[in-house]
Every structure is written in C-alpha cells, then in structure tokens.
Amino acid sequence: MRLQHLTWQEVETYLRQRTDIIVPIGSTEQHGPNGLVGTDAICPETVAWEVGERYGVLVAPTQSLGMAQHHLAFPGTISLRPSTLIAVLRDTLLSLSRHGFTHVFFLNGHGGNIATLSAAFAEVYAERSLLDGDVRRGELNLTNNNWFAGPRVRKLAESLYGDAEGTHATASEVALSWFARPDAVKQVEMSPRLAPQGSAQCDAEEFRRRFPDGRMGSDPSLASIEHGRRFFEASVDDVWEAYRAFTGRE
Amino acid sequence: MRLQHLTWQEVETYLRQRTDIIVPIGSTEQHGPNGLVGTDAICPETVAWEVGERYGVLVAPTQSLGMAQHHLAFPGTISLRPSTLIAVLRDTLLSLSRHGFTHVFFLNGHGGNIATLSAAFAEVYAERSLLDGDVRRGELNLTNNNWFAGPRVRKLAESLYGDAEGTHATASEVALSWFARPDAVKQVEMSPRLAPQGSAQCDAEEFRRRFPDGRMGSDPSLASIEHGRRFFEASVDDVWEAYRAFTGRE
Amino acid sequence: MRLQHLTWQEVETYLRQRTDIIVPIGSTEQHGPNGLVGTDAICPETVAWEVGERYGVLVAPTQSLGMAQHHLAFPGTISLRPSTLIAVLRDTLLSLSRHGFTHVFFLNGHGGNIATLSAAFAEVYAERSLLDGDVRRGELNLTNNNWFAGPRVRKLAESLYGDAEGTHATASEVALSWFARPDAVKQVEMSPRLAPQGSAQCDAEEFRRRFPDGRMGSDPSLASIEHGRRFFEASVDDVWEAYRAFTGRE
Amino acid sequence: MRLQHLTWQEVETYLRQRTDIIVPIGSTEQHGPNGLVGTDAICPETVAWEVGERYGVLVAPTQSLGMAQHHLAFPGTISLRPSTLIAVLRDTLLSLSRHGFTHVFFLNGHGGNIATLSAAFAEVYAERSLLDGDVRRGELNLTNNNWFAGPRVRKLAESLYGDAEGTHATASEVALSWFARPDAVKQVEMSPRLAPQGSAQCDAEEFRRRFPDGRMGSDPSLASIEHGRRFFEASVDDVWEAYRAFTGRE
Amino acid sequence: MRLQHLTWQEVETYLRQRTDIIVPIGSTEQHGPNGLVGTDAICPETVAWEVGERYGVLVAPTQSLGMAQHHLAFPGTISLRPSTLIAVLRDTLLSLSRHGFTHVFFLNGHGGNIATLSAAFAEVYAERSLLDGDVRRGELNLTNNNWFAGPRVRKLAESLYGDAEGTHATASEVALSWFARPDAVKQVEMSPRLAPQGSAQCDAEEFRRRFPDGRMGSDPSLASIEHGRRFFEASVDDVWEAYRAFTGRE
Amino acid sequence: MRLQHLTWQEVETYLRQRTDIIVPIGSTEQHGPNGLVGTDAICPETVAWEVGERYGVLVAPTQSLGMAQHHLAFPGTISLRPSTLIAVLRDTLLSLSRHGFTHVFFLNGHGGNIATLSAAFAEVYAERSLLDGDVRRGELNLTNNNWFAGPRVRKLAESLYGDAEGTHATASEVALSWFARPDAVKQVEMSPRLAPQGSAQCDAEEFRRRFPDGRMGSDPSLASIEHGRRFFEASVDDVWEAYRAFTGRE
C-alpha cells in the first residue's frame, strides 16, 4: 500500500487500525560502470513496495536524494548536505507524528545515509528532550534498516560473490536494481576486475582519485537479473522480520 | 531518459552534447475524497518521463515532498517547511551545476511550491551575487513550469469542467493521476458537489475549517481516465514547447 | 497613524478596537539612470502613510531592505538573501501576533519580494501546522499587496506610458517616488530610449549584462511629479479597497 | 546624502572619491508612557541625516527593527532574534563590501543592539578568517557608535536631568525624538516620578514585572523639544568627531 | 603535548614537522548511581593526554559536551543538539585545516556522538565537494576512534565483567574514570544488580522510563580503580595502534 | 564541586537545596610569545574550581572554545563563529533550565566572548518572549562575569604592571595561567618590549598585520608564578562577591 495511492480518508482508516509506516530512503549517485545512478533508491523502494503489498503496510514516498557528497566528482550524483537531510527527515517525522504515526521504519539503500539518519532521529528527539519534562508529545519510535545488511541478503551475497561483492557499486545492489529495472541493464567489462578498496571518508575529488571508476572493492559484472530476483526475495524476508520485531506486530 | 537509469559515464556522454535537465517536483498531500495523496508528484513525473522519452531529455528523480503545510490537518500529508525545501533545492542545484548542467527546468505539480521554488532560485543566485564581482561560477539558468497552467491544459480543463475544475483537488489533476495510476481510481460521491472556494493562505487547522473535505472549489467526480489521457497529451505538448523556449533547442 | 509615533499605551488602546496593521516593504536597489535607490521602499511607504492617516489604520515601520540579489552588480544595492528576509518576516509576525494583531497587510513595492513574502508566510504557518492539532495559537491572517499592481495604477500607467512603462525602473514608480521626494528628481536622457526586456531570473553579473543601465523595458524619462501625484491618488484608492476586502472593515 | 535618494550612478561617483557610509540602526519598542515606539530608530536617523547633509557623507536606510525581546510584553514592540539581526547585518555588509565600501559606521540608538552588532561584525569577519590565509576579500572596517553615549550628549543629559535620566525611556532620547517629531509629543504624568532601576537581562514577562510602565530609572516628563534641539546639536558634533576618527578623514 | 599548554610559536614548530592532532570528545551526562556525569569526557581525555605525552602528539582541548539528548531527564546532563555539535565540529575542523593540520583523530568517549561525528565530517567534506572541481582546499583526513571499542579494551572488559559490562554506565568506563579521578569514587549498591537492556533510540522521558537509574545492562559496582588502571593501559595501546594506522607514522 | 565529578543523584540532591551553577568559558587562541594557547580557558576554570570548592557551588565543564576569529592567523587558535557559540550556549542553557537551575553564572576569560555571550542570552530569552504571554517556562537568571575585570584583579594589575598590562596576552592572565600550570612557564624575551595597541575589530589576516607577535599593548615578560598566585586570590574574592550579588545567597 503506497501512501501516494491513497486518499486521505483511506489513510485515516489505516491509522484507526495501525500507526506504523515504511519510508524508503536512498541516494542519487554514481554506481560504477554498470550500476545505475538510482541504484540506492530503486533497491529499497522495490523491496518496500513488495512488503507493503504482501503485508498491508503503508509505504511513504521514497526519499531519493541522500548524503552522497563523496560521489560528487562523478556526473549525475546529486547530494544533500547532512544538515539539509536532517531538516528533511525532521519535517517528515513531525508531519507523520502529527497524524498519529508512532512507528516509522526507514528502509535504507545507502551506507552514506546511516549516520545522518541517526543524527536526524536524535535531532527530532532532542527538540522534545530539551523541553521541560511536563511538556509531552506523542509516542514516536524510529528505526533504520539497511536492506543490504539483512542476514539473508548477506548470506546470499557471500555465496554468490565472496570477496567480489565489495562495498560500493556492489554486485548485489547492481543485481537487485537490474531485477527492478530490467530495461536498464548495462553490460560493461570491469577493469580492473576487482576495484580498489579503501575509505570513503574524504571529499569528492579525493574519492575519485582513490576509486577512479567509482567502484569500491567490487566486481559488479558478476551481477544478473536472476541474482537480483533472489536478493529481492531474501530482502523482503529480512525486512519483514525486522519490521515485525520493530512494530511488535504479526 | 531518467537520470536514475543511467550510469555516470552515460551522464558524462550526455553532458558532452547538452547540459539541460528536467526536475519533476510535487507534493505529498491530501487531494480530497477521490484524489490521491501523491497526485502532485505523480502528474509532473508522468509528463516529465514522457517528454524525456520522446525528446531525449534527461529527467532527475522526482522531488515528492513539497511545501504543503496547509494540508497537514488531513492524514497522509507530509510537508517540508519552506526553509527546508530551499535547502534541498539549493543542494540539488549546486550538485547539478558542479557537473556542468546549465539549464534546469523544474516541472511542478503543486501551486504551493511556486513561491518557495522562486525563493530557492534567488537563494542560490544570491550566494553568487553577494560575492565580489570577480569571483565567478558557471552559467546557471533556472525556470519553473507548472504543468497545470500550460495553455493546452487550461483550455482542455475549461472545456471539460468549466467552473467545476476548482483550485485544489481539481478535476484535471485527478484525471491525469488516474491515467497514470488506473489501479488507484476511487469512485466517491462529492458532497457538496462543488467544494467551497477561498484562500489557502492560513495554517492547517484553519484550512480544514474552510475546506472540510480538502477540495477547493472543485468537483473531481467529473474526472475520468480518458480525460486523464487527454490532459497527458496536452501537457506533454505544453511542456515541450516551454522547454524549447527555455533551452533554445529544437 | 504610524506605529513609530505612538506610545505603547496608544497601541494598546488601538488593539482594543481593531487588530489590523499595514507593513510597508520595499527594497534598496538600483532603479536605472533617473530612479532612486530607495524607490521600492519610498513608494509603498508614501501610500501606506496616507492610507493610515485618512482611515486611521496603524502602519508599522517600513522594511527597507528586500530581496534584490539580481541588482547587486550596481552600486548602492543592498540585498537580503531570501532566507534572511524570511527570518525577519517571521520575527515580525510573531511579535505582532503576540500582541494580538490578527490581520497583517504587507504593502509591497518590489516584485522581487513577492515569492519570499509568500514563502515567509508559509514558514510561519508551517511552524504552527507541524505541531499537534490541539496546540493552537491565535488567529493570523496575512496578505501581500503590490501597490504597482492595483487596478487604478495599472490603468493609469497604461494610459500614460503604454509599452514604455516597462518592468523595472518603470515610469510609474519613478513618478511616484519623485512625487514623494521632489528634491531628488533627476533629469537624465535615456539611451536607448526603451531599455531591453528579458528575464531577471539570474545572478547579479548576468543581470547587468542583460540590462546594462539597470532598466528593464522602460523609459522612465517620461515620468513627472504630476504623474506621481496621480499614481499616489490611484494607489491610495487601490490599497484602501484591497485593505477593506482583506480586513472585512468599512 | 541619503542612499535612498541617489541613483546608482551617483553612488558610483561617490565611491570613486570615498568609500565610507553611515548605517543608522534602532529598534521598534515601547518607550514608556510618553516615549514613542520608534524612539530608538528616529534618534540615530535624525542625527545621521544631519551629519550626512552637513559633511557630504552617504547614509544608508535605517534598520528600524532591532533586538528588543525584553520589551515584547508591551504592545507595539517588534523584535528580531539576535540570530536574525546577525543575518540582516551580514547581508548588508556583504552587499556594501561588494560595491567597494571599506568603512561602515553604524549609528545606533538602542543599547540592546550593541552585543548583537558586535557579534554580527565577528560573524562576518569569521567567515573570512576561517578561510585559508591566501583567500582574501577587500578591506572592511566596522564600528558601532551609540549616539546616546557621546561625550557631549552625556554631559548635557547629566546637566539637565541628573539621576532622572535613567537607562530606558530616558529623558534625553524622549527629548530628541520629540525634536524630530514635534507633532508626536505626549504630555503624560509619570507615576512614580522616577521609574524603578534594575537589570534588563531577562525575558519579556519578567521585564514587565520589573518595570511596569516600561521605563527604567527615568523621569522622561522632564523632556522638552528645546532639550531635544540641544541633544541634536550635541550628538551631531559627537558623531562627527567619532566618524572622523574612524575614517581618518577631515 | 596539550595544545592548551603551548604558545603559538611552539605550535608553528610542531606543524613544520608533523600535521596530525588528537581531539578528545565526550559528553556530560548521567552515568548511573556510581558513575560520574563527566565519565565520557574524562575517559578519552585521560587516554589522549597519555598518548600525547608518550609519543609527542598534540592534543586539542576536550569537547566535553556531546549529543546526550536521551539522558536529559536525569539532572546534570547537558546536551547539544546534533545540528549544534555539527557546527562546533565544522568550525573546529576549519580552524585546524587553516593552520595546516591534515590528520585529525577524534578520540571519543560516548556512543551517542558517533553518528553526529560522522555527519559532521560529511558536512565539512560536502562544503568542499559541492564547489566546482577546480576549487581546492588542503588535504583533510578525519577519523573517529572510540576508546571503549578498542580490541584490548574489549577483551579486558569481557574477561573482567562478561555480561555485566552493559552498554551505558558500563563497568569499564566507570573503572577508567575512577582511575582518572580517584577522589570521586562512589560506593553504591546496584538495584537490580544488572540494569535492564534495550534501545536508547528515544527521547529523554522515554529513556528514563526504560532505564530508571540510568544504567543500561550493566553492573558498574564491579568497577575498581585497579581495573581502571588496566583499562587505561589497554586503551593507550589500542589508541596508539589506531593512531599510527591513521597517520601512517611510526 | 565539579559537575563532572558528581553522579546524577548527587546533582539531584544539590538541586533540592539550591539552583545556581558556574559555567567557566574561555577560548583556545594564541597569547603571544610566552602565553599559552589555553590561557583564556585555564584562568576562569582555575578560579571557578576554587570558588566551587571553598563555597560548595557547582561548576559545569569549561567551554574551552570561544569566539576567537581574529586570532586565526596564528597557529593553534580554534574559533567558533558567533552563531555556533550562540547555539552551544542555547543548548547548554535549555539543558540546565530543564533540570531546574535558575541562576547560571558564566565566568569568562576572553573579551572576545562578551558580545556573543550577551547575544546568546538574548537568543534564549527571545524564544520565550516571542511566544504568547500565557506560555511560560521556569525562572532563568543569567549573567556573565569576566575574571580579568574584577575590582581586586584590576587594582593588582595596575599596581604590578601599569601600562604594560596591555589588552591581549596581558601580563595578568599570563601570570595566572602560569600559577595554574607551572610546568608550562615559558621564558621569552619580548621585542618590542611593549606590543602595539589598537583595535581587534578586524579579520585574522588584518589582526596579524596589526599585532605581529599576537600581543596587544602588553609586556607579559613581567609575569611570574607568584604574581599569578596573587591574581588567583584576588579573582576568587572578586568572583565570590559578584556571585553572591547575583544569586542573593550568602
């Protein structure tokens, strides 16, 4: 159930029964020679929509822009500063909380978002916590789940790619995005086959020096649509398990 | 051509030939009893993707959250504050400008975004203009186009609905969103048939008092998928005409 | 009645009877070869003071700095960024609202302020709207009125200048400012007689390239003090009509 | 010479000869039973305009809103937060600096502005200082001068009022504002004759508890227009002396 | 070598030889019935000073306030919002970078700081990365090291406390702080012996409900000064190892 | 009594008896050829801790970073922008106020902090004052005391150094810091003996041009540890006197 496809009365009805929601969040950034600029948004969005359909959970619009500053030396990357992303998440959470949502589950597709998501949660909580103790707002539970870090997904990536999975423009995320967008599959030779490894804690110019074609430690030419289908199934199960734990629902 | 579906090398190739891009921008807000919460994002996105396909223009990810504060008393609305939206647009424009994009065409689906879009453009320009005259950055041309205000769209709405078009949750936008999402069509009786008219310049509680079911002056029960198809064609032509005038391309 | 000329007890007395106020807002920016840098503040201030005197309405101090980034390549221009102007307007509105003012009518002299004024209103409303529905503040009605766009003013400018009115450093605003400041009249030959037309959506350096002497489409050498007197009378009537409609008072 | 009354070409001519400017800054706040809400803006503006006329110095538009939070429990007060005033002053200074102004002399009428003015100067300088040492902008000298603290003004106030001068809604500022606005003179009995003394370092509600009619330690019923004339002359001489010391001009 | 104890010439001399620095960062927050409010600052500061002495590394002043919003329902806690801490770290890093420091190693004592530290690094890098590629600033390498997560420290805590170590007000940090501040040792009975476990992702009121005496899963009554001495030695070795890896120095 | 050395329960006990606290605040900035970078933090911290011990007053962690932009051209200086320091002080004060502290006494060691401290107090008060009058928070009294400006300290400096005291890197502050850190005493010849005098209202590059070795008007080679001991005693008495006046306690 996508929030975008409901009327406000349908949302009202939903809220009478349950107050949890999934917010997919990704990034718009280079993913190497055969990965799509939209990979990090497409992957969690695809999984979130399926979880929403299968289990009747509401899914908010995807936050397609994330914190991708280190990729800005590659054309196509669009990055928010952390402070901007914090403001976006704050307004989103205040909006949802106003309507009575009590459990917001971010399904994230980009490692670079994790710290800012956590800082944004703290920013929202801090506004409450700095008030006197007798000023209260409604219950608000927040969590972030990274689709790429789920146990089934990790196990599958290990079995399919081993060390060639890498840490950016990974074989697994390329596979899942191809499953979601089969018309956008690119066949590109990787050179070197395995990209260099290293830290992404640097600015954009330095990142491009360290990782000339954008990949970090991966060989995404191993990816396939069929692999993507298997990651899709693994991730839906991972996410649903985490979601139930977070919301306490069956 | 959707930016999300390209690799960074494909974007690089595009930029060698042309430096213009469309950014769809909408909102996530109530649209009355039969309109979708996602109407304002779905409409410009649908038109933008078609223009992109037909004419080979790059289309950035849709900014699905807009300035919708006045709708926050209806469940499902998610609003950014103007200051947050300005920050998002600023970072987006700095990112695009860094890569060499010189013409950014926002295709907008929400009247409530217009002022903030214009303020955001000025914020970006002001950062440049406050610097000494000899500090220069690259060319940056910005425009906002509202799909719902194009000449063909206006004429069609007038001929189909006359005064029943209204100004929020309009018959035309409901029709176009249904064309884009036929599975989400809702058949709802409107009561009263024509919603009250008035100003939306107020806060959320007051807005709901003025417009109890969320519509402003419209009877969107007149909408149909077939109408939506005609709005789609009209808008694609409107937008392409405006786009050529903006970019100076054929 | 100018707020600056009252004691706080006199303001208190006023507020017991009515809760509306006019805030003149302008800009400090070049206005071509014979227009004053203060034109955009002087014009609405002059009209507002007269409306205040004739009809007993309170007038706040003029906001003389506006959003004028595109004029910064001409000496004398002082511009606020949109984000700064939003903060100024927010604090002004919170101050007025705290005292019980319920209707704030901005009388604006600068086209470049319009979007930011609207964004500022939304920023103030959004702070309220993002709170839970049961937290309420007092009534707050806001509007912006552009003196130069009133029906009597438009008609008079058309009859006096036709196409030579232009869109910046217009003949009508130069005339009104001269009526208000007869000692500051400048007699300057225009070359070319009609300035070029175009869009002001650009940064300061580009604006100066497009409009070398600062005028946009106008021939302000047609202006005269006597014309200014007629614009003054036309505008007072335009504004008073709009003011009554806004406040619902006679 | 008021900036508002010049064309940009006249400003350009001025800048070829000298690069100094006066910026009057005040506040819009209660000034007790017989003092005007505009006192703090009217006083420095009146003195600045005279200095400008006598000595050919350019005077920018008056910043009429200042940091007046402690007066907000009295109707008519409009206050900017310090952070907002810092942003206004920053943009003003960047604008002036861009045009080549090197000496900006704020003539201030409100004690509550002093700290924020100083913080704003530091904010502007800090932006430069945090850059690498080899990035340079033009010369920028800033100072704040409080008209009410000039030596001639202090001496005159002491001789006329002694302890009844007080520290807010003082006899001297009421006198000067009456000289500037003789039509706005109010004859009000003070009760008690001398207002209580104390600290203004508190919020608005507490300030009103401490100072019930808004005065701090003063008896402004001693003021007269004739006194105001003498304060005017004293202040013009004080300011001109300070101005010459600041700019190094004769 | 503490930065606070050098003259600027001594810093200049240091910078000619090496350009790395340690910045201790902690928090001021409740640490249960026998833990000090300053625990999170005292621990990394103590280790940093020792590393500085032993190995001739410069140590900046300790940032004693961190992101501790969840502890604000316990008296004594002082928290910065994430956005404030990001601003502090940004200014600190710009200051250090201006002087030529190229490697900044944060030694952190508080889990709640980790996300905000990472977001702050990204904020600093993003300012660079959003600029055009040909605008460059100096090299800037950043890392965060959590003293409590070093391998020797983890092993020692496991051997001494096993499951009673917990995750806040842990036995190990209490021990180290006691070693650093033997006069401040508190003997308090814990009830229950093991504190409840759970998530700290919530606001302050909720945190106190979940963790009534402030501990999370720990029994810090097991701590002793002698244990603290062993943690101190273990941590100095952990940190020095990490520091060498980060700076590439021996 | 240092806040860092208490448990939260001990703070709770303190708050049942009294609600006042000292916050030492300094700066990290060059202090000339023989002054420590940490001088401005070390001095007030040393005095505050002694006052805390002698009289049982709680002392918060020292804010070691202040507003030192003008010193940034000297290695070792770390400066916050005024806007950042305002945010830090705001969060600190909201935290303390939440716990019930009603009197916060800043003990300041740096002249450059004074304006920003005052602006920060006003920022905190303004947030309250802009709310409707019937929204109230708890009592909050704030003051700033500069240790170097106390009457006993001023008299002692005058008697020991006369004009050689200067205004930055003063003999008195160097003496006090040496008393606090005897191991860090530096014996350096001053050349010229008396540093130049002038204004510090400028950016960092200009400051270094004006004051080549960082001193302003001082000869700190006159300082000694024994002098420092006398400044320490004088300051403790000055501060305690001011503290009693502020809190109304004996």
mmCIF file of C-alpha atoms in Angstrom, chain A residues 91 94-95 98 137, chain C residues 129-133:
data_model
loop_
_atom_site.group_PDB
_atom_site.id
_atom_site.type_symbol
_atom_site.label_atom_id
_atom_site.label_comp_id
_atom_site.label_asym_id
_atom_site.label_seq_id
_atom_site.Cartn_x
_atom_site.Cartn_y
_atom_site.Cartn_z
ATOM 1 C CA ASP A 91 9.860 17.747 8.803
ATOM 2 C CA LEU A 94 6.885 15.877 12.523
ATOM 3 C CA SER A 95 4.331 15.502 9.732
ATOM 4 C CA ARG A 98 1.126 14.881 13.835
ATOM 5 C CA ARG A 137 4.286 14.850 22.597
ATOM 6 C CA SER C 129 0.839 23.341 11.318
ATOM 7 C CA LEU C 130 3.598 20.884 12.179
ATOM 8 C CA LEU C 131 2.537 20.973 15.816
ATOM 9 C CA ASP C 132 -0.088 18.598 17.093
ATOM 10 C CA GLY C 133 -3.581 19.716 16.217
#
